[in-house]
Amino acid sequence: MKRLCNILTGVLLAAGFLMPAAVHADSIPVSRGGLEASIDSIARHGETTSAEQEENTVDVKEIVFGHIGDSYEWHITDFGETKVIIPLPVIVYSHTTGWHVFLSSRLEENGGSYEGLSIAPEGSKYEGKLVEYDAAGNEVRPWDISITKVTLALLINSVLLLVIVLSVARWYRKHPQGSAAPGGFIGFMEMFIMMVNDDIIKSCVGPKYRKFAPYLLTAFFFIFINNLMGLIPVFPGGANVTGNIAITMVLAVCTFLAVNIFGTRTYWKDIFWPDVPWWLKVPVPMMPFIEFFGIFTKPFALMIRLFANMLAGHMAMLVLTCLIFISASMGPALNGTLTVASVLFNIFMNALELLVAFIQAYVFTMLSAVFIGLAQEEHKEEAAK
């Protein structure tokens, strides 16, 4: 009986191993056409899988540069396949067809081209900008004064700054000097303004600080408000205004004009005839050339410092956020670990960027005040009189 049980067990095991093989053998087509059809089916499956992988791949470059760059529309968010976008006015002057004024949504409705204007493709000299094509097919850049994303954010932030400043001024108009001390938001703004005025402007510019205080205070709060608004992820925040080199260039040019237009005779004398040994000035004007070159390097350093610091902060936070989606196909363990790390590092980076928003405004204002103060130096005898 025991031997019979062993035989039956062996037969059942053998049947179990042979049944999958028999099923697999029955599923293999015996004809040449069936074999080719099976191979084509496998190939199509591989192509579909590859296409799905490409579709699900996160384009980090597009996300990062789409946020920090400028555009003719303001993309707010997506709800499934629906994109929430604010179309912005396009205002362009073409030397051949004249003025064109329309909303940026017209470009998308007409396949990326409207009234002979289109967005330059990736890799182009004018990538992301509106261009037109001449008879030879060359890209021609028209005169573009469109209200872009950065421009709209700049206007919104400027209005916000005006509201804050005018509300503070209104309180002081209604309360004469010597009345009750302000509290709440007005008291906070008074403390903030006095800190910038006394600790930065007055100490760096010198006795003539009152002449330059309006510009320096405006520069500080303009940079600070734009830095803070750039950290808010929802509309009307999120635009990288101070990370745009055109904005920082205009600020640097304003400092350049304030330094050199109001510079004293002593300032210009120290540039063209500095107090150094004569052989450094004649016959080769080595030191005058270096001093004159420094007139332009100072505002250039202001421009690059503010632009690079704000741009780097935004890029770092975006790349950390993209780690969550990049690791989605790497398994739940790795994806979960990188998600937690990304969230923690983003919280840290946001806290750091809040500090950087203040520091960059402080540093730009302080260096501008130092450059202006150096240009206000008088000769020792004149100062004594």
Tab-separated table of N, CA, C and O in Angstrom, residues 239-318:
chain	number	residue	atom	x	y	z
A	239	ALA	N	6.881	83.654	-10.048
A	239	ALA	CA	7.701	84.142	-11.162
A	239	ALA	C	9.084	84.528	-10.655
A	239	ALA	O	9.222	85.165	-9.606
A	240	ASN	N	10.089	84.160	-11.417
A	240	ASN	CA	11.472	84.396	-11.011
A	240	ASN	C	11.930	85.759	-11.529
A	240	ASN	O	12.702	85.850	-12.493
A	241	VAL	N	11.450	86.837	-10.899
A	241	VAL	CA	11.722	88.192	-11.399
A	241	VAL	C	13.184	88.576	-11.185
A	241	VAL	O	13.877	88.994	-12.124
A	242	THR	N	13.675	88.462	-9.967
A	242	THR	CA	15.067	88.854	-9.689
A	242	THR	C	16.060	87.820	-10.205
A	242	THR	O	17.263	88.065	-10.154
A	243	GLY	N	15.570	86.681	-10.688
A	243	GLY	CA	16.439	85.722	-11.370
A	243	GLY	C	16.513	85.977	-12.855
A	243	GLY	O	17.066	85.167	-13.595
A	244	ASN	N	15.943	87.093	-13.307
A	244	ASN	CA	16.016	87.516	-14.708
A	244	ASN	C	17.103	88.577	-14.822
A	244	ASN	O	17.054	89.611	-14.149
A	245	ILE	N	18.072	88.327	-15.687
A	245	ILE	CA	19.251	89.210	-15.739
A	245	ILE	C	18.892	90.604	-16.244
A	245	ILE	O	19.597	91.577	-15.941
A	246	ALA	N	17.801	90.748	-16.996
A	246	ALA	CA	17.400	92.080	-17.453
A	246	ALA	C	16.979	92.959	-16.277
A	246	ALA	O	17.278	94.167	-16.255
A	247	ILE	N	16.300	92.370	-15.295
A	247	ILE	CA	15.869	93.131	-14.110
A	247	ILE	C	17.080	93.561	-13.289
A	247	ILE	O	17.191	94.727	-12.885
A	248	THR	N	17.984	92.635	-13.025
A	248	THR	CA	19.170	92.984	-12.224
A	248	THR	C	20.079	93.953	-12.968
A	248	THR	O	20.765	94.765	-12.341
A	249	MET	N	20.070	93.894	-14.309
A	249	MET	CA	20.886	94.836	-15.078
A	249	MET	C	20.364	96.260	-14.921
A	249	MET	O	21.147	97.207	-14.761
A	250	VAL	N	19.041	96.436	-14.943
A	250	VAL	CA	18.464	97.777	-14.772
A	250	VAL	C	18.782	98.322	-13.384
A	250	VAL	O	19.129	99.511	-13.227
A	251	LEU	N	18.692	97.485	-12.358
A	251	LEU	CA	19.049	97.918	-11.009
A	251	LEU	C	20.515	98.325	-10.930
A	251	LEU	O	20.862	99.336	-10.300
A	252	ALA	N	21.387	97.533	-11.567
A	252	ALA	CA	22.823	97.860	-11.553
A	252	ALA	C	23.105	99.152	-12.315
A	252	ALA	O	23.957	99.954	-11.906
A	253	VAL	N	22.374	99.379	-13.408
A	253	VAL	CA	22.553	100.623	-14.169
A	253	VAL	C	22.118	101.830	-13.338
A	253	VAL	O	22.757	102.895	-13.375
A	254	CYS	N	21.053	101.686	-12.561
A	254	CYS	CA	20.612	102.791	-11.682
A	254	CYS	C	21.690	103.133	-10.660
A	254	CYS	O	21.967	104.321	-10.401
A	255	THR	N	22.309	102.105	-10.077
A	255	THR	CA	23.417	102.362	-9.146
A	255	THR	C	24.593	103.001	-9.870
A	255	THR	O	25.235	103.924	-9.347
A	256	PHE	N	24.899	102.532	-11.067
A	256	PHE	CA	25.989	103.102	-11.874
A	256	PHE	C	25.766	104.590	-12.119
A	256	PHE	O	26.695	105.406	-11.984
A	257	LEU	N	24.533	104.969	-12.469
A	257	LEU	CA	24.239	106.387	-12.711
A	257	LEU	C	24.320	107.199	-11.430
A	257	LEU	O	24.847	108.328	-11.435
A	258	ALA	N	23.797	106.652	-10.318
A	258	ALA	CA	23.849	107.378	-9.047
A	258	ALA	C	25.286	107.615	-8.593
A	258	ALA	O	25.605	108.664	-8.017
A	259	VAL	N	26.155	106.641	-8.845
A	259	VAL	CA	27.550	106.771	-8.435
A	259	VAL	C	28.270	107.808	-9.276
A	259	VAL	O	28.955	108.707	-8.749
A	260	ASN	N	28.130	107.744	-10.601
A	260	ASN	CA	28.980	108.533	-11.489
A	260	ASN	C	28.413	109.909	-11.824
A	260	ASN	O	29.185	110.833	-12.083
A	261	ILE	N	27.101	110.065	-11.811
A	261	ILE	CA	26.537	111.389	-12.084
A	261	ILE	C	26.760	112.322	-10.888
A	261	ILE	O	27.070	113.509	-11.058
A	262	PHE	N	26.624	111.789	-9.674
A	262	PHE	CA	26.770	112.610	-8.473
A	262	PHE	C	28.154	112.492	-7.844
A	262	PHE	O	28.348	112.915	-6.709
A	263	GLY	N	29.091	111.901	-8.561
A	263	GLY	CA	30.448	111.794	-8.040
A	263	GLY	C	31.134	113.144	-7.921
A	263	GLY	O	30.934	114.038	-8.748
A	264	THR	N	31.956	113.329	-6.904
A	264	THR	CA	32.641	114.603	-6.658
A	264	THR	C	33.907	114.714	-7.520
A	264	THR	O	34.327	113.761	-8.179
A	265	ARG	N	34.510	115.908	-7.486
A	265	ARG	CA	35.763	116.111	-8.225
A	265	ARG	C	36.863	115.215	-7.680
A	265	ARG	O	37.712	114.725	-8.437
A	266	THR	N	36.869	115.004	-6.390
A	266	THR	CA	37.877	114.125	-5.797
A	266	THR	C	37.726	112.695	-6.323
A	266	THR	O	38.719	112.012	-6.580
A	267	TYR	N	36.495	112.257	-6.493
A	267	TYR	CA	36.245	110.910	-7.020
A	267	TYR	C	36.819	110.761	-8.418
A	267	TYR	O	37.509	109.779	-8.724
A	268	TRP	N	36.548	111.721	-9.303
A	268	TRP	CA	37.045	111.632	-10.671
A	268	TRP	C	38.549	111.856	-10.742
A	268	TRP	O	39.237	111.264	-11.581
A	269	LYS	N	39.076	112.703	-9.837
A	269	LYS	CA	40.528	112.904	-9.803
A	269	LYS	C	41.238	111.611	-9.404
A	269	LYS	O	42.289	111.247	-9.951
A	270	ASP	N	40.655	110.854	-8.459
A	270	ASP	CA	41.255	109.594	-8.040
A	270	ASP	C	41.177	108.517	-9.114
A	270	ASP	O	41.919	107.539	-9.071
A	271	ILE	N	40.275	108.709	-10.069
A	271	ILE	CA	40.188	107.745	-11.167
A	271	ILE	C	41.230	108.046	-12.245
A	271	ILE	O	41.974	107.156	-12.673
A	272	PHE	N	41.300	109.309	-12.681
A	272	PHE	CA	42.173	109.636	-13.807
A	272	PHE	C	43.586	110.040	-13.378
A	272	PHE	O	44.502	110.025	-14.199
A	273	TRP	N	43.754	110.432	-12.110
A	273	TRP	CA	45.092	110.779	-11.638
A	273	TRP	C	45.220	110.350	-10.172
A	273	TRP	O	45.266	111.166	-9.260
A	274	PRO	N	45.246	109.039	-9.918
A	274	PRO	CA	45.276	108.553	-8.530
A	274	PRO	C	46.594	108.871	-7.842
A	274	PRO	O	47.620	109.160	-8.496
A	275	ASP	N	46.600	108.835	-6.516
A	275	ASP	CA	47.794	109.109	-5.721
A	275	ASP	C	48.665	107.856	-5.645
A	275	ASP	O	48.695	107.137	-4.644
A	276	VAL	N	49.372	107.599	-6.732
A	276	VAL	CA	50.306	106.465	-6.831
A	276	VAL	C	51.604	106.997	-7.450
A	276	VAL	O	51.637	108.115	-7.971
A	277	PRO	N	52.691	106.257	-7.389
A	277	PRO	CA	53.937	106.704	-8.028
A	277	PRO	C	53.730	107.073	-9.486
A	277	PRO	O	52.949	106.433	-10.201
A	278	TRP	N	54.456	108.118	-9.946
A	278	TRP	CA	54.223	108.669	-11.279
A	278	TRP	C	54.435	107.654	-12.395
A	278	TRP	O	53.780	107.703	-13.438
A	279	TRP	N	55.350	106.691	-12.167
A	279	TRP	CA	55.649	105.735	-13.235
A	279	TRP	C	54.512	104.743	-13.465
A	279	TRP	O	54.508	103.988	-14.438
A	280	LEU	N	53.511	104.742	-12.561
A	280	LEU	CA	52.304	103.951	-12.801
A	280	LEU	C	51.244	104.733	-13.576
A	280	LEU	O	50.204	104.179	-13.935
A	281	LYS	N	51.543	106.040	-13.834
A	281	LYS	CA	50.586	106.879	-14.561
A	281	LYS	C	51.116	107.353	-15.902
A	281	LYS	O	50.343	107.523	-16.846
A	282	VAL	N	52.397	107.577	-16.007
A	282	VAL	CA	53.045	108.002	-17.258
A	282	VAL	C	54.322	107.193	-17.453
A	282	VAL	O	54.990	106.836	-16.473
A	283	PRO	N	54.725	106.898	-18.673
A	283	PRO	CA	54.008	107.195	-19.941
A	283	PRO	C	52.838	106.251	-20.218
A	283	PRO	O	51.993	106.541	-21.051
A	284	VAL	N	52.787	105.100	-19.532
A	284	VAL	CA	51.675	104.160	-19.715
A	284	VAL	C	50.683	104.376	-18.569
A	284	VAL	O	51.030	104.136	-17.400
A	285	PRO	N	49.438	104.805	-18.863
A	285	PRO	CA	48.469	105.080	-17.788
A	285	PRO	C	47.870	103.782	-17.225
A	285	PRO	O	46.679	103.513	-17.382
A	286	MET	N	48.703	103.031	-16.526
A	286	MET	CA	48.252	101.735	-16.032
A	286	MET	C	47.166	101.883	-14.967
A	286	MET	O	46.078	101.304	-15.075
A	287	MET	N	47.444	102.656	-13.924
A	287	MET	CA	46.486	102.805	-12.834
A	287	MET	C	45.221	103.559	-13.247
A	287	MET	O	44.115	103.157	-12.859
A	288	PRO	N	45.315	104.648	-14.026
A	288	PRO	CA	44.073	105.271	-14.505
A	288	PRO	C	43.198	104.311	-15.305
A	288	PRO	O	41.964	104.329	-15.174
A	289	PHE	N	43.825	103.460	-16.112
A	289	PHE	CA	43.039	102.491	-16.878
A	289	PHE	C	42.345	101.490	-15.948
A	289	PHE	O	41.172	101.162	-16.140
A	290	ILE	N	43.058	101.018	-14.924
A	290	ILE	CA	42.468	100.062	-13.980
A	290	ILE	C	41.322	100.707	-13.208
A	290	ILE	O	40.260	100.098	-13.008
A	291	GLU	N	41.525	101.959	-12.774
A	291	GLU	CA	40.469	102.653	-12.032
A	291	GLU	C	39.249	102.913	-12.914
A	291	GLU	O	38.108	102.769	-12.464
A	292	PHE	N	39.505	103.288	-14.170
A	292	PHE	CA	38.384	103.533	-15.087
A	292	PHE	C	37.638	102.234	-15.399
A	292	PHE	O	36.408	102.219	-15.494
A	293	PHE	N	38.369	101.147	-15.526
A	293	PHE	CA	37.749	99.844	-15.758
A	293	PHE	C	36.887	99.433	-14.563
A	293	PHE	O	35.849	98.799	-14.715
A	294	GLY	N	37.300	99.836	-13.360
A	294	GLY	CA	36.547	99.512	-12.155
A	294	GLY	C	35.196	100.189	-12.095
A	294	GLY	O	34.291	99.727	-11.368
A	295	ILE	N	35.012	101.301	-12.825
A	295	ILE	CA	33.712	101.965	-12.874
A	295	ILE	C	32.638	101.012	-13.378
A	295	ILE	O	31.493	101.014	-12.915
A	296	PHE	N	33.008	100.150	-14.332
A	296	PHE	CA	32.045	99.247	-14.967
A	296	PHE	C	31.988	97.874	-14.294
A	296	PHE	O	30.957	97.205	-14.365
A	297	THR	N	33.080	97.451	-13.669
A	297	THR	CA	33.064	96.130	-13.027
A	297	THR	C	32.214	96.120	-11.745
A	297	THR	O	31.641	95.082	-11.401
A	298	LYS	N	32.126	97.249	-11.074
A	298	LYS	CA	31.335	97.293	-9.830
A	298	LYS	C	29.854	97.041	-10.087
A	298	LYS	O	29.252	96.160	-9.467
A	299	PRO	N	29.201	97.779	-10.989
A	299	PRO	CA	27.780	97.464	-11.251
A	299	PRO	C	27.590	96.092	-11.902
A	299	PRO	O	26.564	95.440	-11.676
A	300	PHE	N	28.584	95.645	-12.690
A	300	PHE	CA	28.490	94.307	-13.289
A	300	PHE	C	28.469	93.240	-12.200
A	300	PHE	O	27.705	92.265	-12.280
A	301	ALA	N	29.287	93.413	-11.168
A	301	ALA	CA	29.301	92.459	-10.054
A	301	ALA	C	27.969	92.477	-9.304
A	301	ALA	O	27.461	91.423	-8.891
A	302	LEU	N	27.372	93.655	-9.140
A	302	LEU	CA	26.052	93.737	-8.508
A	302	LEU	C	25.013	92.968	-9.310
A	302	LEU	O	24.188	92.238	-8.748
A	303	MET	N	25.056	93.140	-10.629
A	303	MET	CA	24.077	92.484	-11.493
A	303	MET	C	24.201	90.966	-11.426
A	303	MET	O	23.204	90.259	-11.234
A	304	ILE	N	25.406	90.445	-11.557
A	304	ILE	CA	25.618	88.997	-11.607
A	304	ILE	C	25.354	88.362	-10.245
A	304	ILE	O	24.781	87.270	-10.155
A	305	ARG	N	25.730	89.033	-9.157
A	305	ARG	CA	25.560	88.450	-7.821
A	305	ARG	C	24.081	88.203	-7.523
A	305	ARG	O	23.690	87.111	-7.095
A	306	LEU	N	23.243	89.210	-7.735
A	306	LEU	CA	21.816	89.063	-7.446
A	306	LEU	C	21.176	88.044	-8.386
A	306	LEU	O	20.406	87.168	-7.951
A	307	PHE	N	21.486	88.131	-9.672
A	307	PHE	CA	20.913	87.214	-10.658
A	307	PHE	C	21.287	85.762	-10.372
A	307	PHE	O	20.428	84.872	-10.336
A	308	ALA	N	22.568	85.501	-10.132
A	308	ALA	CA	23.037	84.122	-9.954
A	308	ALA	C	22.498	83.496	-8.670
A	308	ALA	O	22.109	82.324	-8.664
A	309	ASN	N	22.465	84.251	-7.593
A	309	ASN	CA	21.991	83.697	-6.321
A	309	ASN	C	20.509	83.338	-6.368
A	309	ASN	O	20.109	82.267	-5.894
A	310	MET	N	19.687	84.191	-6.934
A	310	MET	CA	18.263	83.899	-6.987
A	310	MET	C	17.961	82.797	-8.001
A	310	MET	O	17.095	81.948	-7.768
A	311	LEU	N	18.679	82.778	-9.113
A	311	LEU	CA	18.473	81.731	-10.108
A	311	LEU	C	18.870	80.363	-9.560
A	311	LEU	O	18.150	79.367	-9.747
A	312	ALA	N	19.998	80.306	-8.859
A	312	ALA	CA	20.475	79.029	-8.317
A	312	ALA	C	19.520	78.471	-7.279
A	312	ALA	O	19.286	77.255	-7.233
A	313	GLY	N	18.939	79.324	-6.452
A	313	GLY	CA	18.000	78.850	-5.437
A	313	GLY	C	16.761	78.224	-6.044
A	313	GLY	O	16.309	77.155	-5.621
A	314	HIS	N	16.200	78.868	-7.072
A	314	HIS	CA	15.017	78.323	-7.733
A	314	HIS	C	15.342	77.005	-8.428
A	314	HIS	O	14.551	76.056	-8.383
A	315	MET	N	16.487	76.936	-9.089
A	315	MET	CA	16.861	75.707	-9.796
A	315	MET	C	17.059	74.549	-8.822
A	315	MET	O	16.645	73.412	-9.091
A	316	ALA	N	17.677	74.816	-7.681
A	316	ALA	CA	17.912	73.754	-6.695
A	316	ALA	C	16.594	73.187	-6.179
A	316	ALA	O	16.429	71.963	-6.069
A	317	MET	N	15.625	74.042	-5.866
A	317	MET	CA	14.338	73.561	-5.362
A	317	MET	C	13.565	72.784	-6.422
A	317	MET	O	12.918	71.771	-6.125
A	318	LEU	N	13.638	73.223	-7.675
A	318	LEU	CA	12.933	72.514	-8.735
A	318	LEU	C	13.540	71.138	-8.997
A	318	LEU	O	12.821	70.161	-9.207
